[in-house]
Every structure is written in C-alpha cells, then in structure tokens.
Amino acid sequence: MATSFSSTSSSSSSAIASLVCVCLLSLLLGHGILRVEASHKVYRHLQSSESLADSSADQPYRTAYHFQPPKNWMNDPNGPMIYKGLYHLFYQWNPKGAVWGNIVWAHSTSKDLVNWIPHEPAIYPSQPADMNGTWSGSATILPNGTPVILYTGINPANQQVQNIAFPKKASDPYLIEWVKTPKNPLMAPTASNMINASSFRDPTTAWVGPDGRWRVIIGSKRGRRGMAILYRSKDFIHWVKAQHPLHSAPNTGMWECPDFFPVSTVSPLGLDTSSNGPRVKHVLKVSLDDTRKEYYTIGTYDPSKKDVYTPDAGSVEGDLGLRFDYGKFYASKTFFDSAKNRRILWGWINESSSVEDDIKKGWSGLQAVPRVIWLDKSGKQLVQWPVMELEKLRTGRVDVPSKLLRGGSKFEVSGFTASQADVELSFEVKNLDKAEKFDPSWVKAQDLCTQKTATVKGGIGPFGIMALASKGLEEYTAIFFRIFKGTNNKYVVAMCSDQTKSSLNNSTDKANYGAFLDVDPAKEKLSLRTLIDRSIVESFGGEGKGCITARVYPTKAIGDGAHLYAFNYGAGDVLISSFSAWSMKKAQIN
Ligand SMILES: *[C@@H]1O[C@H](CO)[C@@H](O)[C@H](O)[C@H]1NC(C)=O
Ligand SMILES: *[C@@H]1O[C@H](CO)[C@@H](O)[C@H](O)[C@H]1NC(C)=O
Ligand SMILES: *[C@@H]1O[C@H](CO)[C@@H](O)[C@H](O)[C@H]1NC(C)=O
Ligand SMILES: *[C@@H]1O[C@H](CO)[C@@H](O)[C@H](O)[C@H]1NC(C)=O
Ligand SMILES: *[C@@H]1O[C@H](CO)[C@@H](O)[C@H](O)[C@H]1NC(C)=O
C-alpha cells in the first residue's frame, strides 16, 4: 500500500503518467452558491487492471445472482443511492489482488438492483487528505437533488479524516467522474478535539434537523467505549463537532460503519433519512471491529433538544444485541429508495475459506442481496425481505402439495436447480406437547445451534431443509427450527443454520449460526425462505424476522450434484403447509 500510494507524480518509477486536472464546480447549497475548486489526480496504475473479463465464471463457488466484482477483494458497500432512476453501489475494492489493500471506491450501476454494470473506480487516492487510503463512506442527496459523498481518507500521517467528493457532471446519471475539494479534510482529529486519529471513520448519510443544519455521525471509540461522534454543518463544507456524541456505549470497542435512519411506526414504507415526527422511531446500527459482528438498537431521536439518540428501555448493546443478520454480514449500510419509497439494506459477506484459497480463486467477498428493511408491528425489531425485483430471476417453479412430515423422516424436492435456487416454505405444528423445556442458559441461539446440530433429535424439531446436499448426504447445509417450552406457557423458537457438514473440505470455517424468532408457533405458521447461490445460503425465517447468511464450499454438492431435502428429525410431526422452489437465472453482474 505504501509504495503504490507514495508515487504521486509522473516522476514515479511507474511508467504510467498521472494525469492532473483542475476543475471548477458550482454547488447550490442552502441559500447561496458555493464555489469549490476541485483538484483531481488520476492514478492510472490503480485504475487499469489488465482485464476486467470474468475469468472465473466456471468456478463452482462464484455466485450467479449475488453482487461481486469481476475479480479481487471486495469489502464494505459504500454510498448506495438512487439517482435519476439509476441505483448506484460503490464498494471497497483492491484493484491489485484478492486480499485487502490498495483500497479504492469501485462503482457499479443498475436499473433494477439485480443486473449491474461496472464503471471505473469513482474515488481513489488523489490528494493529501486521502493519499494513504480512500475508505468507507456514504452518499447524501442534497435538497437540490445533487448527491455528495462523505468518506474517510487516510492522510500521509496515517490519520483518519473525513472528506467530501462531488459528481463532476451532475447531469450524468451514471455519475462516472467524481471530484474533490482542496478544502479536504472537512473533519479531522486535532490537538483539542480528543478524537483518536486511528479510530475515526465511516461517515453516515447526513440528515437535516429542524434548525436547517446538517448532521452526520462518524464511528469512533474512547478507551473501550464505542461512540458515534456527531458533527453539524450549515453548508455541508464547514463541519463543527458537537460537544457530545449522538450515542455511545461502554465496552463495545471501536464502532465501524454506523448507520442511523428513521423508520415508520405505522407503515413498512421507508423514510427519507431526514424524516422525523410522532410516528417515527430511529435505528442506530454499528459494526463492532473487535468481534466483527453488528448490532442495532431502536430508539428515539430528538434533534431539537439534546440532539442525542436514546435506545428504548431494555435495548441490549454489544454482541448480544439485535442483529440484521446472525450469520456472515458486516459493514452494512442502508439507503432510502425514493422511487419506491422503501429503505434498502446492503451488507458485506466475507469468505469462510483460507486466504490461500482466496488468492487461488482470484476473488474474495460478496454482497448479500439487497433487502427491504422496516420496523416490525411489535416495534421491537426490524424485518427484512429480499427486494421483489429478485423474483424476476425465478424460473421453473416446483410446488410440493401440503403434507405431513413425520418425526424422523425426510424427502427430496427435485425438478429445479438446487445449486442456484429460491425456496419458500412454511410449517405448521398442530401439537406442541412434545416440545422440550427450554434451558435458559442458552443466551445465544448460536450456542444452542452449535450444540444441537441438524442430526440431534429433539421433541419438536429440528425440521427444515438441507440445501446444497450431496446425494448421499455426505455434504449439506441445514436450515431448521426447534421449538421449546419456555416460561409462562410461551414457546421459544430457534432458527439454526448448520454448516458442520457443508463441505468435505476441512480447511473452511464451518461455524454454526442461530437466531431466536419472535413467532408464536401455537398461533402462527413458521415460514422460511432460503436463497441458495452456489456458495451462499441466505435464509429469512419468520417472514424476515430472523436472517442468517452462510458461506459454504461443497465439493460434491456442486452443479447437478446439488440436491435439496426437507427433513424433520424431531419426535413430533409437523405439517408442511406450503412449499415452492424455483431455479434462479443468472443475473448480469459486472
Ligand atoms: C503511508 O503510510 C505508510 C505507512 O503505512 C508510510 O510509510 C507512508 O509514508 C505514508 N504516506 C504515503 C504518502 O504513502
Ligand atoms: C487509538 O486507537 C488505536 C486503534 O484502535 C488504539 O491502538 C490506541 O490505543 C488508541 N489511543 C488512545 C489514546 O486511546
Ligand atoms: C470473515 O470470516 C472469518 C472466518 O470465516 C471471520 O473470522 C471474520 O471475523 C469474518 N468477518 C469479518 C467482518 O471480517
Ligand atoms: C480444500 O482443501 C484443499 C486441501 O486442503 C485446498 O487446497 C483447497 O483449495 C480447499 N478449499 C476449497 C474451498 O476447496
Ligand atoms: C477431514 O476431517 C475428517 C475428520 O477429521 C477426516 O476424516 C477426513 O479425512 C478429512 N478430509 C480431508 C479431505 O482431509
């Protein structure tokens, strides 16, 4: 990283000349016109990777409908937005290899969130404020309709600072070229502001308060206290740090990639990030650098008084808190889709294979499918569902008629491409007498799912599906439910994703994942939707109340060798009340 970024002029050993352009750009901000002089160096050696051809199309673990670059390393989704009817996704990308490093903002656009076309990287090191790195950030659509990006730059002293970038031509719906201002950085650690220069990153989408001032938060920590530092601005250029953070929590460590957004208490429709009012709650999500897990809280935000966010009473902060996804999912970020009035969530799914394997296959990292996210009727958690556009990839529907699945039985569902599929089913349990007593020491569903894998017989459950299963079941990834008797005549429902048998290859991470579902099996159906995409098993339980994403690397359950089974290894019978499976067509991705 150091060598590639330290050569900033044509005198560098690299034969490729850097191109310098100075652009003038007018920006309508607030009440006046602000002129920003943008100087912009183009680093050809970072932009031109020999071939963007998809050389790895035949690899069994490359996905068919999940977002991924043609090659190399990808991590955080950045600056998602819709502009002039086009969806934009930027992402942290290494132009030079399948491991983290040399990070630039790669860029793709889409008309439907399913098929994507690639563009040249949009943001890359080009000025002192980002010479050593262009890290994560977010887009904000200004009141005049123009987007701007705030992102973290690494300066030559290796300090984390916050910078701005503007579209060079706002008339271009593809927003191909981005320019920066020499005023960067706009926010930086100083001798007096107490900010740790190694722990100050990932600005959110900004929002406006009732006083007309912009606000943005940046992830940070002080000691072991994670915090979201709050800045305010009248013109989006001059930012002043607030005395207090928007929110902080002890013993959580560094907060990466905070996301702060409003949700409606009366409708699943999404809200613009600046919305507030009586029927609005707020959500704060953070990604914990120490444990590489995310959590969120739901609470209230009053920008006119203290300008702090207060999680609802009983909120759990840290690894035991609520999660968007209880499997592989990190550095997530939402945006408001003003075309369809919904809030959409992106999240990075990393590999479970070794670095050596990543280098061998030439790529690492995927994005989960874009999901609509809204507040559950209970007000206690969020709910997610894959964007409906994804359903146009469905083909060759297979239905299983309603049927009783007796304890200890299984059957295969065939007639579709089991390695690349969308499966939706629901269960009803008429008789819950056989449910075992819930052991309250299972604080984390993951512990329960690690102890009680798919083959461990229970009272009610495990019942569910075995995805990416080989014919002889040497390999499978099982997604299933278990129902227990809790206290006060309530039932406890656990949803598990069991990877212990996902691959005969011993070099991959096979951790199991779990989530408790707020569903009453005595009154409601238990639904499951699973998106299977070669090396991804992305599951939505309880109509989106519990999401679990797994990465798996089967050696036999590849292509035609992949099968799907429904199973019930509990003592009690369960009814499959609906079951549909589709093959999924390949999307055009980058
Ligand atoms: C960037 O960081 C490295 C250390 O990681 C340092 O040696 C170098 O001087 C920094 N500056 C530039 C411009 O590369
Ligand atoms: C600042 O953050 C870095 C990175 O986590 C940490 O190593 C360092 O101890 C922190 N410094 C202070 C003064 O807290
Ligand atoms: C990525 O995967 C590895 C192993 O599967 C895990 O240990 C690591 O914490 C993961 N997450 C992130 C966000 O890096
Ligand atoms: C499986 O195992 C072998 C040997 O341990 C390794 O070389 C190969 O790349 C592995 N990984 C995957 C994901 O197939
Ligand atoms: C993987 O581990 C199992 C159990 O330890 C062993 O029986 C099997 O031979 C190993 N497979 C490979 C390919 O090394």
XYZ file of C-alpha atoms and ligand atoms in Angstrom:
660
model
C 0.000 0.000 0.000
C 2.721 2.438 0.970
C 4.693 2.080 -2.242
C 1.746 2.299 -4.568
C 0.373 5.414 -2.947
C 3.592 7.304 -2.303
C 4.314 7.763 -6.001
C 2.093 10.711 -6.745
C 3.695 12.195 -9.834
C 4.968 11.191 -13.241
C 8.460 11.056 -11.740
C 7.481 7.798 -10.100
C 9.161 4.598 -11.173
C 5.890 3.552 -12.734
C 5.832 4.208 -16.458
C 2.241 5.296 -16.268
C 1.838 9.030 -16.133
C -0.511 10.604 -13.659
C -2.966 12.980 -15.123
C -3.845 16.141 -13.299
C -6.977 18.079 -13.939
C -8.275 21.091 -12.121
C -11.984 21.534 -12.246
C -14.322 24.250 -11.139
C -17.599 23.227 -9.775
C -20.566 25.206 -8.586
C -22.726 23.796 -5.903
C -26.020 25.102 -4.797
C -26.034 24.680 -1.065
C -28.627 26.125 1.270
C -29.241 29.746 0.401
C -26.273 30.585 -1.750
C -23.888 29.315 -4.347
C -20.665 27.912 -3.054
C -17.759 27.570 -5.465
C -15.449 24.724 -4.810
C -12.166 24.299 -6.580
C -11.500 20.665 -7.123
C -8.076 19.318 -7.966
C -8.007 15.773 -9.097
C -5.126 13.457 -9.925
C -5.877 10.328 -11.866
C -3.882 7.284 -10.834
C -3.891 5.215 -13.983
C -1.918 2.408 -12.386
C -4.699 1.887 -9.884
C -7.466 2.098 -12.414
C -6.349 -0.177 -15.187
C -6.270 -3.716 -14.017
C -5.237 -5.780 -17.023
C -8.532 -7.406 -17.755
C -11.977 -6.965 -16.312
C -13.164 -10.102 -18.086
C -14.781 -12.649 -15.848
C -12.118 -15.299 -15.983
C -13.593 -17.203 -13.093
C -17.094 -17.836 -14.447
C -16.690 -21.597 -14.260
C -15.633 -21.673 -10.641
C -18.205 -23.547 -8.565
C -18.174 -21.011 -5.725
C -18.710 -17.908 -7.842
C -22.291 -16.831 -7.426
C -24.957 -16.279 -10.070
C -27.078 -13.519 -8.589
C -25.157 -12.016 -5.690
C -23.219 -8.812 -6.282
C -19.499 -9.309 -6.746
C -16.681 -7.672 -8.689
C -15.183 -9.429 -11.722
C -12.178 -10.244 -9.584
C -10.132 -9.353 -6.490
C -11.000 -8.321 -2.973
C -14.220 -6.524 -2.003
C -15.396 -5.439 1.433
C -17.796 -2.704 2.598
C -20.693 -1.454 0.459
C -20.295 2.324 0.108
C -22.544 5.243 -0.810
C -25.582 3.298 -2.058
C -28.210 5.596 -3.585
C -30.689 6.086 -6.392
C -30.017 8.969 -8.766
C -32.013 9.870 -11.865
C -33.631 6.418 -11.768
C -30.332 4.503 -11.535
C -29.161 2.572 -8.498
C -25.535 3.140 -7.551
C -23.367 0.882 -5.480
C -19.774 1.723 -4.640
C -17.623 -0.711 -2.712
C -14.230 -1.042 -1.092
C -12.115 -2.818 -3.675
C -8.486 -3.825 -4.146
C -7.589 -3.353 -7.841
C -4.467 -5.457 -7.330
C -5.421 -8.654 -5.584
C -7.753 -10.940 -3.654
C -6.634 -9.696 -0.227
C -7.367 -6.363 1.499
C -5.182 -3.441 0.394
C -4.833 -0.539 -2.104
C -8.465 0.263 -1.423
C -10.428 2.369 -3.918
C -14.148 3.005 -4.386
C -15.198 0.718 -7.215
C -18.519 1.626 -8.784
C -21.463 -0.144 -10.463
C -24.934 0.945 -11.515
C -28.211 -0.874 -12.041
C -31.729 -0.199 -13.253
C -33.268 -2.962 -11.148
C -30.900 -3.818 -8.250
C -30.383 -7.237 -9.883
C -28.301 -6.653 -13.040
C -25.258 -4.411 -12.654
C -22.795 -2.760 -14.989
C -19.298 -1.831 -13.830
C -17.657 1.586 -14.138
C -14.171 2.895 -13.481
C -13.376 3.373 -9.785
C -15.024 6.610 -8.615
C -12.833 7.600 -5.686
C -9.166 6.775 -5.230
C -6.182 8.425 -3.526
C -5.559 11.757 -5.249
C -4.884 14.462 -2.667
C -3.062 14.834 0.655
C -6.258 14.191 2.610
C -6.559 10.676 1.170
C -3.087 9.829 -0.066
C -2.863 6.734 2.130
C -6.382 5.435 1.641
C -9.960 6.028 0.477
C -12.078 4.143 2.964
C -15.787 3.778 3.590
C -18.453 6.448 3.491
C -21.951 7.364 2.414
C -23.881 9.416 -0.099
C -26.312 12.210 0.746
C -28.761 13.658 -1.769
C -28.831 17.451 -1.264
C -32.146 19.362 -1.413
C -31.363 20.410 -4.999
C -31.181 16.737 -5.964
C -27.381 16.529 -6.316
C -25.564 13.728 -4.494
C -22.388 14.242 -2.486
C -20.184 11.636 -0.832
C -18.529 11.848 2.554
C -15.792 9.253 3.014
C -12.822 8.508 5.227
C -9.420 9.439 3.859
C -6.114 8.321 5.298
C -3.627 11.198 5.243
C 0.157 10.849 4.925
C 0.452 10.824 8.713
C -1.897 7.801 8.603
C -4.625 9.749 10.387
C -8.262 9.065 9.627
C -10.040 12.187 8.333
C -13.387 12.864 6.634
C -13.508 14.155 3.065
C -16.087 15.131 0.502
C -16.396 14.269 -3.202
C -18.839 15.718 -5.761
C -20.030 14.464 -9.130
C -18.121 16.246 -11.873
C -21.231 16.336 -14.052
C -24.500 16.109 -12.163
C -26.296 15.749 -15.498
C -24.671 12.309 -15.961
C -26.993 9.710 -14.386
C -24.036 7.285 -14.212
C -22.014 9.752 -12.125
C -18.832 8.375 -13.640
C -16.453 11.100 -12.520
C -16.044 12.446 -9.019
C -14.021 15.463 -7.929
C -12.743 16.604 -4.570
C -12.135 19.976 -2.958
C -8.738 21.182 -1.693
C -10.703 22.093 1.443
C -10.475 18.402 2.373
C -10.333 17.181 5.047
C -13.578 18.638 6.343
C -13.315 16.847 9.682
C -10.063 15.818 11.314
C -8.589 14.897 14.691
C -6.922 17.923 16.300
C -4.925 18.582 19.440
C -8.051 19.848 21.184
C -10.969 17.713 19.980
C -9.921 14.492 21.729
C -10.522 12.357 18.658
C -8.312 9.269 18.311
C -6.793 9.600 14.831
C -6.704 5.794 14.414
C -10.356 5.376 15.367
C -12.357 7.929 13.402
C -14.068 6.597 10.301
C -17.082 5.718 8.129
C -19.336 8.822 7.925
C -23.071 8.108 7.529
C -25.579 9.668 5.177
C -26.173 13.172 6.575
C -29.596 14.414 7.696
C -31.119 17.836 8.352
C -32.554 18.886 11.722
C -35.419 21.342 12.306
C -32.817 24.141 12.611
C -31.838 23.566 8.977
C -28.411 22.288 9.944
C -26.880 19.114 8.558
C -25.787 16.374 10.879
C -23.546 13.373 10.338
C -22.028 10.746 12.613
C -18.634 9.086 12.414
C -17.653 5.842 14.131
C -15.123 6.086 16.943
C -14.189 4.992 20.447
C -12.662 6.364 23.607
C -10.918 3.643 25.549
C -13.333 0.704 25.316
C -16.371 2.966 24.865
C -17.698 2.826 21.315
C -19.198 6.070 20.074
C -20.861 7.861 17.203
C -19.249 11.307 17.024
C -21.737 13.979 15.892
C -20.848 16.878 13.575
C -23.120 19.708 12.379
C -22.896 21.987 9.367
C -24.826 24.815 7.703
C -23.303 24.384 4.250
C -22.037 20.762 4.147
C -18.452 22.071 3.926
C -17.772 23.583 7.341
C -18.454 20.987 10.000
C -18.380 21.602 13.745
C -18.046 18.753 16.219
C -20.848 18.599 18.789
C -19.822 18.533 22.458
C -21.382 15.099 22.924
C -21.609 12.038 20.722
C -25.007 11.127 19.220
C -24.710 7.948 21.285
C -22.026 5.807 22.947
C -21.911 2.502 24.820
C -19.342 1.085 27.241
C -17.217 -1.996 26.473
C -18.165 -2.250 22.829
C -14.844 -1.085 21.362
C -14.486 0.675 18.036
C -17.750 1.363 16.180
C -17.254 0.941 12.467
C -19.769 1.772 9.752
C -22.510 3.326 11.886
C -25.880 3.653 10.168
C -28.599 5.921 11.553
C -32.032 6.117 9.994
C -35.730 6.710 10.736
C -38.423 4.019 10.485
C -42.193 4.475 10.465
C -44.177 3.015 13.368
C -47.311 2.712 11.218
C -46.107 1.587 7.789
C -43.471 -0.635 6.205
C -42.687 2.154 3.729
C -39.247 3.673 4.067
C -38.498 7.242 5.130
C -36.051 9.807 3.891
C -33.071 9.962 6.265
C -34.067 13.464 7.467
C -37.657 12.443 8.365
C -38.789 12.741 11.947
C -42.047 13.201 13.826
C -44.569 11.497 16.099
C -44.893 8.226 14.161
C -41.172 7.819 13.633
C -38.585 5.805 15.561
C -34.861 5.766 14.864
C -32.416 2.918 14.394
C -28.702 3.004 15.170
C -26.614 0.141 13.797
C -22.910 -0.251 14.430
C -20.314 -2.788 13.298
C -18.040 -3.884 16.133
C -14.442 -4.005 14.990
C -13.410 -6.159 17.963
C -15.789 -9.040 17.258
C -16.642 -8.385 13.579
C -20.340 -8.520 14.425
C -23.050 -5.910 14.067
C -25.873 -4.919 16.392
C -28.646 -2.359 16.279
C -30.989 -0.664 18.693
C -34.348 1.031 18.138
C -34.952 4.275 19.967
C -35.883 7.913 19.863
C -34.049 10.870 18.445
C -34.961 14.448 19.248
C -32.768 16.787 17.209
C -34.303 19.949 18.667
C -33.407 19.372 22.305
C -30.351 17.383 23.320
C -29.602 16.125 19.824
C -28.863 12.644 21.149
C -30.241 9.235 20.278
C -31.710 7.215 23.161
C -32.242 3.463 22.683
C -35.558 2.131 24.002
C -35.540 0.774 27.559
C -34.364 -2.832 27.576
C -32.185 -2.469 24.456
C -29.136 -4.683 24.528
C -25.883 -3.144 23.294
C -22.999 -5.281 22.047
C -22.769 -8.772 20.613
C -25.892 -9.950 22.437
C -27.996 -7.221 20.852
C -30.319 -7.457 17.858
C -28.678 -8.160 14.518
C -29.721 -7.619 10.929
C -28.191 -10.989 10.122
C -26.987 -13.650 12.559
C -24.562 -15.194 10.072
C -21.931 -13.580 7.869
C -22.859 -9.942 7.390
C -20.795 -6.867 8.218
C -20.242 -3.180 7.438
C -23.859 -2.923 6.314
C -25.469 0.271 5.087
C -28.999 1.362 4.151
C -30.315 3.995 1.769
C -33.744 5.445 1.049
C -35.069 4.437 -2.366
C -37.213 7.471 -3.217
C -38.509 5.806 -6.404
C -40.235 3.014 -4.493
C -40.463 4.521 -1.003
C -38.519 1.798 0.709
C -35.323 1.568 2.712
C -32.820 -0.899 1.306
C -30.032 -2.651 3.184
C -26.694 -3.778 1.751
C -24.166 -5.873 3.687
C -20.800 -7.453 3.010
C -20.444 -11.262 3.227
C -16.837 -12.382 3.587
C -15.276 -15.743 2.738
C -15.096 -18.756 5.005
C -12.145 -20.161 3.103
C -8.480 -19.530 3.739
C -6.562 -16.560 2.330
C -4.579 -19.028 0.206
C -7.852 -20.266 -1.314
C -8.991 -16.684 -1.949
C -5.782 -15.927 -3.811
C -6.076 -19.160 -5.779
C -9.615 -18.388 -6.925
C -8.747 -14.729 -7.527
C -11.511 -13.078 -5.556
C -12.875 -12.592 -2.058
C -16.114 -11.096 -0.774
C -19.731 -10.739 -1.893
C -22.698 -8.559 -1.044
C -25.876 -10.062 0.391
C -28.907 -9.489 -1.836
C -30.367 -6.010 -1.336
C -33.110 -6.285 1.291
C -36.025 -4.024 2.115
C -35.960 -3.222 5.829
C -38.734 -1.882 8.052
C -39.990 -1.846 11.648
C -41.936 -4.904 12.771
C -45.505 -4.388 14.020
C -44.290 -5.201 17.531
C -41.997 -2.158 17.368
C -39.315 -4.330 18.950
C -37.251 -5.329 15.946
C -36.710 -4.757 12.231
C -37.868 -7.090 9.478
C -36.146 -7.706 6.134
C -37.098 -9.177 2.795
C -35.152 -9.522 -0.473
C -36.129 -6.777 -2.949
C -39.030 -8.042 -5.081
C -37.012 -7.382 -8.270
C -35.018 -10.513 -7.452
C -38.117 -12.613 -8.153
C -37.800 -11.971 -11.881
C -34.848 -14.374 -11.868
C -37.157 -17.173 -10.718
C -37.919 -19.826 -13.294
C -39.366 -23.366 -13.407
C -41.470 -23.329 -10.267
C -41.853 -26.591 -8.344
C -44.653 -26.919 -5.767
C -44.948 -29.551 -3.093
C -48.546 -30.209 -2.026
C -49.293 -29.716 1.647
C -48.035 -32.759 3.540
C -47.395 -34.132 6.972
C -43.711 -34.602 7.711
C -43.488 -37.308 10.306
C -40.866 -37.253 13.037
C -37.648 -38.863 11.799
C -38.365 -38.513 8.081
C -37.067 -36.618 5.081
C -37.765 -36.363 1.353
C -36.095 -34.850 -1.665
C -37.618 -31.974 -3.634
C -36.341 -32.106 -7.204
C -37.075 -30.630 -10.615
C -35.174 -27.376 -10.157
C -31.534 -26.262 -9.993
C -30.750 -26.954 -6.356
C -27.370 -25.185 -6.544
C -28.975 -21.914 -7.639
C -32.446 -21.522 -6.211
C -35.048 -19.611 -4.263
C -37.037 -21.790 -1.848
C -40.062 -20.661 0.145
C -41.956 -22.855 2.581
C -43.963 -22.788 5.748
C -44.619 -25.201 8.570
C -47.496 -25.635 10.980
C -47.168 -27.513 14.221
C -50.599 -28.646 15.415
C -49.419 -30.418 18.506
C -46.668 -28.902 20.623
C -46.907 -31.392 23.515
C -43.557 -32.959 22.677
C -41.662 -29.650 22.930
C -38.713 -29.935 25.333
C -38.167 -27.493 28.139
C -36.039 -24.508 27.177
C -32.750 -24.259 29.048
C -32.307 -20.565 29.954
C -28.512 -20.952 29.828
C -28.849 -20.743 26.026
C -28.498 -16.982 25.994
C -27.189 -17.016 22.451
C -29.067 -19.010 19.836
C -25.687 -19.632 18.213
C -24.597 -21.704 21.242
C -27.768 -23.771 21.052
C -27.298 -24.321 17.305
C -23.657 -25.289 17.813
C -24.621 -27.873 20.434
C -27.752 -29.196 18.696
C -26.869 -29.689 15.053
C -29.303 -30.995 12.429
C -28.826 -34.653 13.372
C -29.510 -34.169 17.079
C -33.049 -35.452 17.646
C -35.361 -33.177 19.615
C -39.013 -33.017 20.711
C -40.360 -30.541 18.177
C -37.634 -30.127 15.617
C -35.166 -29.967 14.105
C -37.307 -29.532 10.987
C -36.376 -27.563 7.893
C -34.354 -28.054 4.738
C -30.974 -29.391 3.768
C -29.591 -27.182 0.994
C -26.560 -27.856 -1.208
C -26.825 -31.504 -0.197
C -24.924 -34.290 -1.932
C -26.891 -37.403 -2.916
C -25.550 -39.491 -0.048
C -25.787 -36.557 2.403
C -22.029 -36.505 2.945
C -22.477 -32.769 2.484
C -25.353 -30.420 3.285
C -26.126 -27.071 4.877
C -29.185 -27.423 7.101
C -31.517 -24.550 7.935
C -34.058 -25.557 10.527
C -36.228 -24.703 13.500
C -36.509 -26.101 17.015
C -39.397 -25.291 19.318
C -39.054 -25.350 23.103
C -41.414 -24.775 26.015
C -40.392 -21.560 27.742
C -41.748 -19.958 30.858
C -45.335 -18.612 31.234
C -46.711 -21.009 28.612
C -44.672 -19.283 25.935
C -42.736 -21.138 23.283
C -39.162 -20.393 22.284
C -38.367 -20.788 18.580
C -34.755 -21.142 17.469
C -33.701 -20.881 13.835
C -30.360 -22.517 13.019
C -28.012 -22.592 10.059
C -25.810 -25.657 10.468
C -22.621 -25.689 8.402
C -20.874 -28.593 10.153
C -21.496 -30.859 7.145
C -21.364 -28.153 4.476
C -18.133 -29.376 2.902
C -15.833 -32.377 2.972
C -13.030 -29.872 2.754
C -11.620 -29.372 6.230
C -9.926 -26.057 5.564
C -13.078 -23.906 5.621
C -14.765 -22.201 8.591
C -17.903 -24.188 9.471
C -19.221 -22.197 12.424
C -22.951 -22.607 13.044
C -25.295 -19.658 13.401
C -28.592 -19.146 15.182
C -31.356 -16.660 15.938
C -34.348 -16.684 18.261
C -37.541 -15.874 16.374
C -40.327 -13.776 17.858
C -43.050 -16.060 16.464
C -45.759 -17.915 18.412
C -45.883 -21.414 16.864
C -49.174 -22.147 18.635
C -50.872 -19.425 16.586
C -48.675 -18.701 13.580
C -47.064 -20.552 10.724
C -43.293 -20.800 10.738
C -42.007 -19.629 7.384
C -38.609 -19.993 5.785
C -37.211 -18.516 2.597
C -33.725 -19.548 1.536
C -31.705 -18.100 -1.325
C -29.176 -20.671 -2.497
C -26.413 -19.390 -4.745
C -23.577 -21.896 -5.179
C -21.544 -20.841 -2.122
C -24.166 -18.716 -0.345
C -27.101 -19.903 1.733
C -29.062 -16.795 2.758
C -32.112 -17.532 4.893
C -35.094 -15.490 6.111
C -37.116 -17.062 8.925
C -40.463 -15.949 10.382
C -41.235 -13.770 7.338
C -37.982 -11.877 7.692
C -37.772 -11.625 11.485
C -34.586 -13.684 11.579
C -31.941 -13.634 8.834
C -28.894 -15.879 8.635
C -26.310 -15.895 5.840
C -23.748 -18.675 5.463
C -20.793 -19.205 3.104
C -20.164 -22.820 2.187
C -17.811 -24.625 -0.178
C -19.249 -28.045 -1.052
C -17.057 -30.433 -3.002
C -19.803 -32.874 -4.146
C -22.942 -30.716 -3.930
C -21.870 -28.617 -6.895
C -23.927 -28.027 -10.065
C -26.013 -31.133 -10.854
C -24.540 -32.793 -7.772
C -26.551 -30.457 -5.531
C -29.880 -31.627 -4.055
C -32.466 -30.264 -1.651
C -34.264 -32.175 1.088
C -36.985 -31.318 3.557
C -36.492 -33.055 6.882
C -37.928 -33.478 10.338
C -35.614 -35.163 12.838
C -37.790 -34.324 15.858
C -40.145 -36.687 17.700
C -43.316 -34.745 16.850
C -44.884 -34.442 13.395
C -45.031 -31.132 11.543
C -47.164 -30.067 8.605
C -45.591 -28.538 5.529
C -48.403 -26.148 4.620
C -46.710 -24.634 1.570
C -43.531 -25.329 -0.369
C -42.360 -23.691 -3.598
C -38.919 -23.801 -5.157
C -37.586 -22.018 -8.206
C -34.393 -22.281 -10.198
C -32.725 -18.872 -10.330
C -31.441 -17.475 -13.612
C -28.018 -15.901 -13.693
C -28.051 -12.125 -13.301
C -25.757 -9.876 -15.312
C -23.359 -8.759 -12.621
C -20.397 -6.572 -13.526
C 1.515 5.987 4.174
O 1.702 5.063 5.221
C 2.959 4.458 5.300
C 3.000 3.513 6.471
O 1.937 2.627 6.436
C 4.061 5.459 5.407
O 5.307 4.819 5.367
C 3.951 6.445 4.280
O 4.898 7.416 4.425
C 2.573 7.047 4.267
N 2.460 8.066 3.256
C 2.397 7.879 1.962
C 2.250 9.120 1.148
O 2.446 6.788 1.423
C -6.496 4.942 19.453
O -6.974 3.846 18.663
C -5.990 2.891 18.400
C -6.569 1.879 17.415
O -7.576 1.128 17.981
C -5.500 2.262 19.684
O -4.487 1.322 19.402
C -4.985 3.341 20.609
O -4.669 2.789 21.860
C -5.994 4.446 20.803
N -5.387 5.537 21.542
C -5.917 6.045 22.634
C -5.171 7.187 23.241
O -6.950 5.634 23.131
C -14.766 -13.160 7.980
O -14.596 -14.568 8.082
C -13.750 -15.064 9.086
C -13.680 -16.565 9.015
O -14.735 -17.192 8.380
C -14.116 -14.494 10.434
O -13.305 -14.966 11.455
C -14.090 -12.960 10.336
O -14.287 -12.355 11.566
C -15.122 -12.583 9.320
N -15.722 -11.274 9.329
C -15.210 -10.074 9.014
C -16.154 -8.960 9.036
O -14.064 -9.880 8.722
C -9.952 -27.700 0.027
O -8.828 -28.404 0.511
C -7.635 -28.375 -0.201
C -6.555 -29.052 0.611
O -6.707 -28.848 1.967
C -7.285 -26.963 -0.681
O -6.129 -26.931 -1.439
C -8.498 -26.428 -1.410
O -8.227 -25.231 -2.061
C -9.556 -26.312 -0.370
N -10.565 -25.295 -0.402
C -11.688 -25.228 -1.135
C -12.567 -24.050 -0.795
O -11.993 -26.006 -1.993
C -11.482 -34.054 7.165
O -11.558 -34.391 8.532
C -12.175 -35.625 8.801
C -12.363 -35.748 10.289
O -11.262 -35.270 10.973
C -11.348 -36.746 8.181
O -11.972 -37.984 8.418
C -11.245 -36.504 6.694
O -10.396 -37.464 6.111
C -10.693 -35.126 6.406
N -10.767 -34.863 4.980
C -9.754 -34.414 4.271
C -10.032 -34.213 2.806
O -8.685 -34.125 4.726
